[in-house]
Amino acid sequence: MAILDPVVFRELPMIQKIVADETWLEAERRGCLVPPDDPVVRENVCLVILRVGEAMRRSIMESFETALAAGNVPLPVVREPHAA
């Protein structure tokens, strides 16, 4: 059974935004469309995450702890089939 980390689920939208921003920036540099899985985009995303990841996680943890104390933490829904 997979362990669901609620903080990771809160990080995903931020990471998706970073990927979208880096994809757009690289397309602007090249002057053509660039896929999100382009090696340059991946490297830039990793550099951004390394630079801001700790602050991002700390911010998410603080908001999660506040929501947890208030009893307002919905569990993520996993829509993957499980092996029998």
mmCIF file of N, CA and C in Angstrom:
data_model
loop_
_atom_site.group_PDB
_atom_site.id
_atom_site.type_symbol
_atom_site.label_atom_id
_atom_site.label_comp_id
_atom_site.label_asym_id
_atom_site.label_seq_id
_atom_site.Cartn_x
_atom_site.Cartn_y
_atom_site.Cartn_z
ATOM 1 N N MET A 1 0.832 -1.174 0.000
ATOM 2 C CA MET A 1 0.000 0.000 0.000
ATOM 3 C C MET A 1 0.884 1.247 0.000
ATOM 4 N N ALA A 2 0.583 2.196 -0.845
ATOM 5 C CA ALA A 2 1.356 3.429 -0.931
ATOM 6 C C ALA A 2 1.007 4.351 0.227
ATOM 7 N N ILE A 3 2.013 5.036 0.725
ATOM 8 C CA ILE A 3 1.800 6.024 1.776
ATOM 9 C C ILE A 3 1.597 7.368 1.083
ATOM 10 N N LEU A 4 0.496 8.024 1.376
ATOM 11 C CA LEU A 4 0.167 9.290 0.741
ATOM 12 C C LEU A 4 0.663 10.445 1.597
ATOM 13 N N ASP A 5 1.570 11.221 1.064
ATOM 14 C CA ASP A 5 2.106 12.375 1.767
ATOM 15 C C ASP A 5 1.257 13.595 1.397
ATOM 16 N N PRO A 6 0.482 14.137 2.320
ATOM 17 C CA PRO A 6 -0.406 15.260 1.993
ATOM 18 C C PRO A 6 0.350 16.511 1.560
ATOM 19 N N VAL A 7 1.592 16.657 1.986
ATOM 20 C CA VAL A 7 2.372 17.824 1.591
ATOM 21 C C VAL A 7 2.720 17.736 0.113
ATOM 22 N N VAL A 8 3.048 16.542 -0.359
ATOM 23 C CA VAL A 8 3.390 16.352 -1.770
ATOM 24 C C VAL A 8 2.209 16.745 -2.653
ATOM 25 N N PHE A 9 1.004 16.379 -2.260
ATOM 26 C CA PHE A 9 -0.177 16.744 -3.038
ATOM 27 C C PHE A 9 -0.358 18.262 -3.103
ATOM 28 N N ARG A 10 0.062 18.976 -2.066
ATOM 29 C CA ARG A 10 -0.038 20.433 -2.082
ATOM 30 C C ARG A 10 1.092 21.063 -2.895
ATOM 31 N N GLU A 11 2.204 20.342 -3.067
ATOM 32 C CA GLU A 11 3.319 20.844 -3.861
ATOM 33 C C GLU A 11 3.077 20.711 -5.360
ATOM 34 N N LEU A 12 2.277 19.750 -5.764
ATOM 35 C CA LEU A 12 2.099 19.468 -7.185
ATOM 36 C C LEU A 12 1.656 20.672 -8.009
ATOM 37 N N PRO A 13 0.660 21.454 -7.591
ATOM 38 C CA PRO A 13 0.291 22.625 -8.406
ATOM 39 C C PRO A 13 1.433 23.629 -8.558
ATOM 40 N N MET A 14 2.232 23.807 -7.509
ATOM 41 C CA MET A 14 3.368 24.720 -7.587
ATOM 42 C C MET A 14 4.410 24.204 -8.574
ATOM 43 N N ILE A 15 4.671 22.903 -8.520
ATOM 44 C CA ILE A 15 5.642 22.302 -9.432
ATOM 45 C C ILE A 15 5.134 22.373 -10.866
ATOM 46 N N GLN A 16 3.843 22.145 -11.069
ATOM 47 C CA GLN A 16 3.271 22.259 -12.415
ATOM 48 C C GLN A 16 3.418 23.682 -12.946
ATOM 49 N N LYS A 17 3.258 24.665 -12.093
ATOM 50 C CA LYS A 17 3.426 26.066 -12.501
ATOM 51 C C LYS A 17 4.876 26.340 -12.878
ATOM 52 N N ILE A 18 5.812 25.805 -12.128
ATOM 53 C CA ILE A 18 7.231 25.980 -12.447
ATOM 54 C C ILE A 18 7.542 25.343 -13.801
ATOM 55 N N VAL A 19 7.026 24.142 -14.040
ATOM 56 C CA VAL A 19 7.240 23.465 -15.329
ATOM 57 C C VAL A 19 6.652 24.304 -16.466
ATOM 58 N N ALA A 20 5.445 24.811 -16.281
ATOM 59 C CA ALA A 20 4.808 25.632 -17.321
ATOM 60 C C ALA A 20 5.622 26.903 -17.585
ATOM 61 N N ASP A 21 6.077 27.544 -16.527
ATOM 62 C CA ASP A 21 6.860 28.775 -16.687
ATOM 63 C C ASP A 21 8.182 28.497 -17.403
ATOM 64 N N GLU A 22 8.879 27.451 -17.001
ATOM 65 C CA GLU A 22 10.160 27.124 -17.620
ATOM 66 C C GLU A 22 9.987 26.671 -19.069
ATOM 67 N N THR A 23 8.887 25.976 -19.362
ATOM 68 C CA THR A 23 8.603 25.580 -20.739
ATOM 69 C C THR A 23 8.376 26.819 -21.594
ATOM 70 N N TRP A 24 7.596 27.764 -21.087
ATOM 71 C CA TRP A 24 7.332 29.000 -21.820
ATOM 72 C C TRP A 24 8.614 29.803 -22.028
ATOM 73 N N LEU A 25 9.422 29.921 -20.972
ATOM 74 C CA LEU A 25 10.672 30.679 -21.090
ATOM 75 C C LEU A 25 11.605 30.067 -22.128
ATOM 76 N N GLU A 26 11.730 28.753 -22.133
ATOM 77 C CA GLU A 26 12.618 28.094 -23.098
ATOM 78 C C GLU A 26 12.080 28.242 -24.520
ATOM 79 N N ALA A 27 10.769 28.210 -24.679
ATOM 80 C CA ALA A 27 10.176 28.435 -25.999
ATOM 81 C C ALA A 27 10.464 29.862 -26.469
ATOM 82 N N GLU A 28 10.410 30.818 -25.555
ATOM 83 C CA GLU A 28 10.739 32.198 -25.910
ATOM 84 C C GLU A 28 12.201 32.317 -26.327
ATOM 85 N N ARG A 29 13.091 31.628 -25.617
ATOM 86 C CA ARG A 29 14.514 31.684 -25.958
ATOM 87 C C ARG A 29 14.778 31.111 -27.342
ATOM 88 N N ARG A 30 14.122 29.983 -27.636
ATOM 89 C CA ARG A 30 14.354 29.291 -28.906
ATOM 90 C C ARG A 30 13.520 29.854 -30.049
ATOM 91 N N GLY A 31 12.417 30.480 -29.739
ATOM 92 C CA GLY A 31 11.541 30.994 -30.775
ATOM 93 C C GLY A 31 10.659 29.933 -31.406
ATOM 94 N N CYS A 32 10.422 28.843 -30.686
ATOM 95 C CA CYS A 32 9.536 27.774 -31.172
ATOM 96 C C CYS A 32 8.973 27.018 -29.969
ATOM 97 N N LEU A 33 7.963 26.190 -30.225
ATOM 98 C CA LEU A 33 7.371 25.403 -29.144
ATOM 99 C C LEU A 33 8.386 24.416 -28.571
ATOM 100 N N VAL A 34 8.300 24.208 -27.269
ATOM 101 C CA VAL A 34 9.187 23.288 -26.562
ATOM 102 C C VAL A 34 8.322 22.390 -25.690
ATOM 103 N N PRO A 35 8.536 21.068 -25.722
ATOM 104 C CA PRO A 35 7.738 20.198 -24.860
ATOM 105 C C PRO A 35 8.191 20.313 -23.398
ATOM 106 N N PRO A 36 7.294 20.062 -22.469
ATOM 107 C CA PRO A 36 7.649 20.160 -21.044
ATOM 108 C C PRO A 36 8.711 19.157 -20.608
ATOM 109 N N ASP A 37 8.887 18.079 -21.390
ATOM 110 C CA ASP A 37 9.891 17.082 -21.004
ATOM 111 C C ASP A 37 11.228 17.293 -21.720
ATOM 112 N N ASP A 38 11.410 18.473 -22.317
ATOM 113 C CA ASP A 38 12.674 18.827 -22.953
ATOM 114 C C ASP A 38 13.789 18.799 -21.901
ATOM 115 N N PRO A 39 14.977 18.279 -22.246
ATOM 116 C CA PRO A 39 16.062 18.192 -21.252
ATOM 117 C C PRO A 39 16.443 19.540 -20.626
ATOM 118 N N VAL A 40 16.432 20.608 -21.412
ATOM 119 C CA VAL A 40 16.781 21.926 -20.867
ATOM 120 C C VAL A 40 15.713 22.379 -19.878
ATOM 121 N N VAL A 41 14.459 22.163 -20.223
ATOM 122 C CA VAL A 41 13.360 22.527 -19.326
ATOM 123 C C VAL A 41 13.471 21.731 -18.030
ATOM 124 N N ARG A 42 13.713 20.435 -18.143
ATOM 125 C CA ARG A 42 13.855 19.604 -16.935
ATOM 126 C C ARG A 42 14.973 20.112 -16.039
ATOM 127 N N GLU A 43 16.115 20.428 -16.648
ATOM 128 C CA GLU A 43 17.238 20.919 -15.851
ATOM 129 C C GLU A 43 16.888 22.229 -15.159
ATOM 130 N N ASN A 44 16.243 23.138 -15.888
ATOM 131 C CA ASN A 44 15.859 24.420 -15.291
ATOM 132 C C ASN A 44 14.845 24.240 -14.175
ATOM 133 N N VAL A 45 13.898 23.322 -14.357
ATOM 134 C CA VAL A 45 12.913 23.040 -13.299
ATOM 135 C C VAL A 45 13.629 22.522 -12.057
ATOM 136 N N CYS A 46 14.562 21.613 -12.254
ATOM 137 C CA CYS A 46 15.319 21.078 -11.106
ATOM 138 C C CYS A 46 16.078 22.185 -10.388
ATOM 139 N N LEU A 47 16.687 23.089 -11.138
ATOM 140 C CA LEU A 47 17.421 24.197 -10.519
ATOM 141 C C LEU A 47 16.486 25.110 -9.722
ATOM 142 N N VAL A 48 15.317 25.380 -10.255
ATOM 143 C CA VAL A 48 14.347 26.219 -9.537
ATOM 144 C C VAL A 48 13.892 25.512 -8.260
ATOM 145 N N ILE A 49 13.570 24.228 -8.365
ATOM 146 C CA ILE A 49 13.117 23.465 -7.193
ATOM 147 C C ILE A 49 14.214 23.435 -6.132
ATOM 148 N N LEU A 50 15.456 23.231 -6.556
ATOM 149 C CA LEU A 50 16.552 23.235 -5.585
ATOM 150 C C LEU A 50 16.695 24.598 -4.908
ATOM 151 N N ARG A 51 16.429 25.656 -5.662
ATOM 152 C CA ARG A 51 16.576 27.004 -5.121
ATOM 153 C C ARG A 51 15.440 27.386 -4.179
ATOM 154 N N VAL A 52 14.207 27.019 -4.500
ATOM 155 C CA VAL A 52 13.060 27.471 -3.712
ATOM 156 C C VAL A 52 12.346 26.339 -2.967
ATOM 157 N N GLY A 53 12.800 25.114 -3.146
ATOM 158 C CA GLY A 53 12.090 23.964 -2.594
ATOM 159 C C GLY A 53 11.915 23.985 -1.084
ATOM 160 N N GLU A 54 12.965 24.372 -0.372
ATOM 161 C CA GLU A 54 12.877 24.372 1.090
ATOM 162 C C GLU A 54 11.846 25.385 1.580
ATOM 163 N N ALA A 55 11.872 26.576 1.011
ATOM 164 C CA ALA A 55 10.908 27.604 1.411
ATOM 165 C C ALA A 55 9.489 27.185 1.020
ATOM 166 N N MET A 56 9.345 26.560 -0.156
ATOM 167 C CA MET A 56 8.035 26.106 -0.618
ATOM 168 C C MET A 56 7.484 25.041 0.335
ATOM 169 N N ARG A 57 8.323 24.078 0.712
ATOM 170 C CA ARG A 57 7.873 23.012 1.603
ATOM 171 C C ARG A 57 7.541 23.547 2.984
ATOM 172 N N ARG A 58 8.350 24.487 3.469
ATOM 173 C CA ARG A 58 8.095 25.071 4.791
ATOM 174 C C ARG A 58 6.752 25.810 4.795
ATOM 175 N N SER A 59 6.484 26.575 3.753
ATOM 176 C CA SER A 59 5.217 27.298 3.644
ATOM 177 C C SER A 59 4.036 26.336 3.603
ATOM 178 N N ILE A 60 4.174 25.273 2.835
ATOM 179 C CA ILE A 60 3.103 24.279 2.722
ATOM 180 C C ILE A 60 2.894 23.570 4.058
ATOM 181 N N MET A 61 3.986 23.227 4.734
ATOM 182 C CA MET A 61 3.875 22.545 6.032
ATOM 183 C C MET A 61 3.159 23.436 7.047
ATOM 184 N N GLU A 62 3.472 24.718 7.049
ATOM 185 C CA GLU A 62 2.812 25.633 7.989
ATOM 186 C C GLU A 62 1.318 25.709 7.723
ATOM 187 N N SER A 63 0.934 25.814 6.448
ATOM 188 C CA SER A 63 -0.499 25.888 6.137
ATOM 189 C C SER A 63 -1.177 24.547 6.415
ATOM 190 N N PHE A 64 -0.473 23.444 6.186
ATOM 191 C CA PHE A 64 -1.028 22.122 6.473
ATOM 192 C C PHE A 64 -1.237 21.941 7.976
ATOM 193 N N GLU A 65 -0.262 22.341 8.774
ATOM 194 C CA GLU A 65 -0.381 22.214 10.228
ATOM 195 C C GLU A 65 -1.526 23.073 10.762
ATOM 196 N N THR A 66 -1.706 24.261 10.187
ATOM 197 C CA THR A 66 -2.821 25.127 10.580
ATOM 198 C C THR A 66 -4.152 24.465 10.245
ATOM 199 N N ALA A 67 -4.253 23.917 9.025
ATOM 200 C CA ALA A 67 -5.487 23.239 8.608
ATOM 201 C C ALA A 67 -5.733 21.994 9.454
ATOM 202 N N LEU A 68 -4.670 21.270 9.789
ATOM 203 C CA LEU A 68 -4.793 20.065 10.607
ATOM 204 C C LEU A 68 -5.296 20.413 12.003
ATOM 205 N N ALA A 69 -4.761 21.485 12.580
ATOM 206 C CA ALA A 69 -5.201 21.920 13.911
ATOM 207 C C ALA A 69 -6.664 22.335 13.892
ATOM 208 N N ALA A 70 -7.118 22.876 12.766
ATOM 209 C CA ALA A 70 -8.508 23.300 12.638
ATOM 210 C C ALA A 70 -9.429 22.145 12.255
ATOM 211 N N GLY A 71 -8.841 20.991 11.982
ATOM 212 C CA GLY A 71 -9.632 19.828 11.584
ATOM 213 C C GLY A 71 -10.167 19.941 10.165
ATOM 214 N N ASN A 72 -9.472 20.694 9.338
ATOM 215 C CA ASN A 72 -9.931 20.946 7.971
ATOM 216 C C ASN A 72 -8.926 20.405 6.957
ATOM 217 N N VAL A 73 -8.652 19.090 7.001
ATOM 218 C CA VAL A 73 -7.698 18.474 6.088
ATOM 219 C C VAL A 73 -8.383 17.344 5.337
ATOM 220 N N PRO A 74 -8.789 17.597 4.092
ATOM 221 C CA PRO A 74 -9.376 16.505 3.303
ATOM 222 C C PRO A 74 -8.285 15.544 2.834
ATOM 223 N N LEU A 75 -8.593 14.282 2.814
ATOM 224 C CA LEU A 75 -7.642 13.289 2.328
ATOM 225 C C LEU A 75 -7.694 13.258 0.813
ATOM 226 N N PRO A 76 -6.527 13.100 0.159
ATOM 227 C CA PRO A 76 -6.513 13.038 -1.310
ATOM 228 C C PRO A 76 -7.189 11.791 -1.810
ATOM 229 N N VAL A 77 -7.837 11.895 -2.953
ATOM 230 C CA VAL A 77 -8.507 10.758 -3.559
ATOM 231 C C VAL A 77 -7.564 10.133 -4.573
ATOM 232 N N VAL A 78 -7.300 8.856 -4.429
ATOM 233 C CA VAL A 78 -6.423 8.140 -5.363
ATOM 234 C C VAL A 78 -7.311 7.299 -6.256
ATOM 235 N N ARG A 79 -7.202 7.532 -7.555
ATOM 236 C CA ARG A 79 -8.049 6.814 -8.500
ATOM 237 C C ARG A 79 -7.243 5.803 -9.306
ATOM 238 N N GLU A 80 -6.409 5.055 -8.634
ATOM 239 C CA GLU A 80 -5.633 4.020 -9.297
ATOM 240 C C GLU A 80 -6.140 2.667 -8.842
ATOM 241 N N PRO A 81 -6.257 1.728 -9.758
ATOM 242 C CA PRO A 81 -6.699 0.390 -9.347
ATOM 243 C C PRO A 81 -5.619 -0.286 -8.502
ATOM 244 N N HIS A 82 -6.072 -1.042 -7.568
ATOM 245 C CA HIS A 82 -5.152 -1.773 -6.694
ATOM 246 C C HIS A 82 -5.092 -3.221 -7.133
ATOM 247 N N ALA A 83 -3.926 -3.806 -6.969
ATOM 248 C CA ALA A 83 -3.765 -5.221 -7.327
ATOM 249 C C ALA A 83 -4.549 -6.072 -6.343
ATOM 250 N N ALA A 84 -5.082 -7.144 -6.820
ATOM 251 C CA ALA A 84 -5.865 -8.038 -5.969
ATOM 252 C C ALA A 84 -4.986 -8.911 -5.124
#
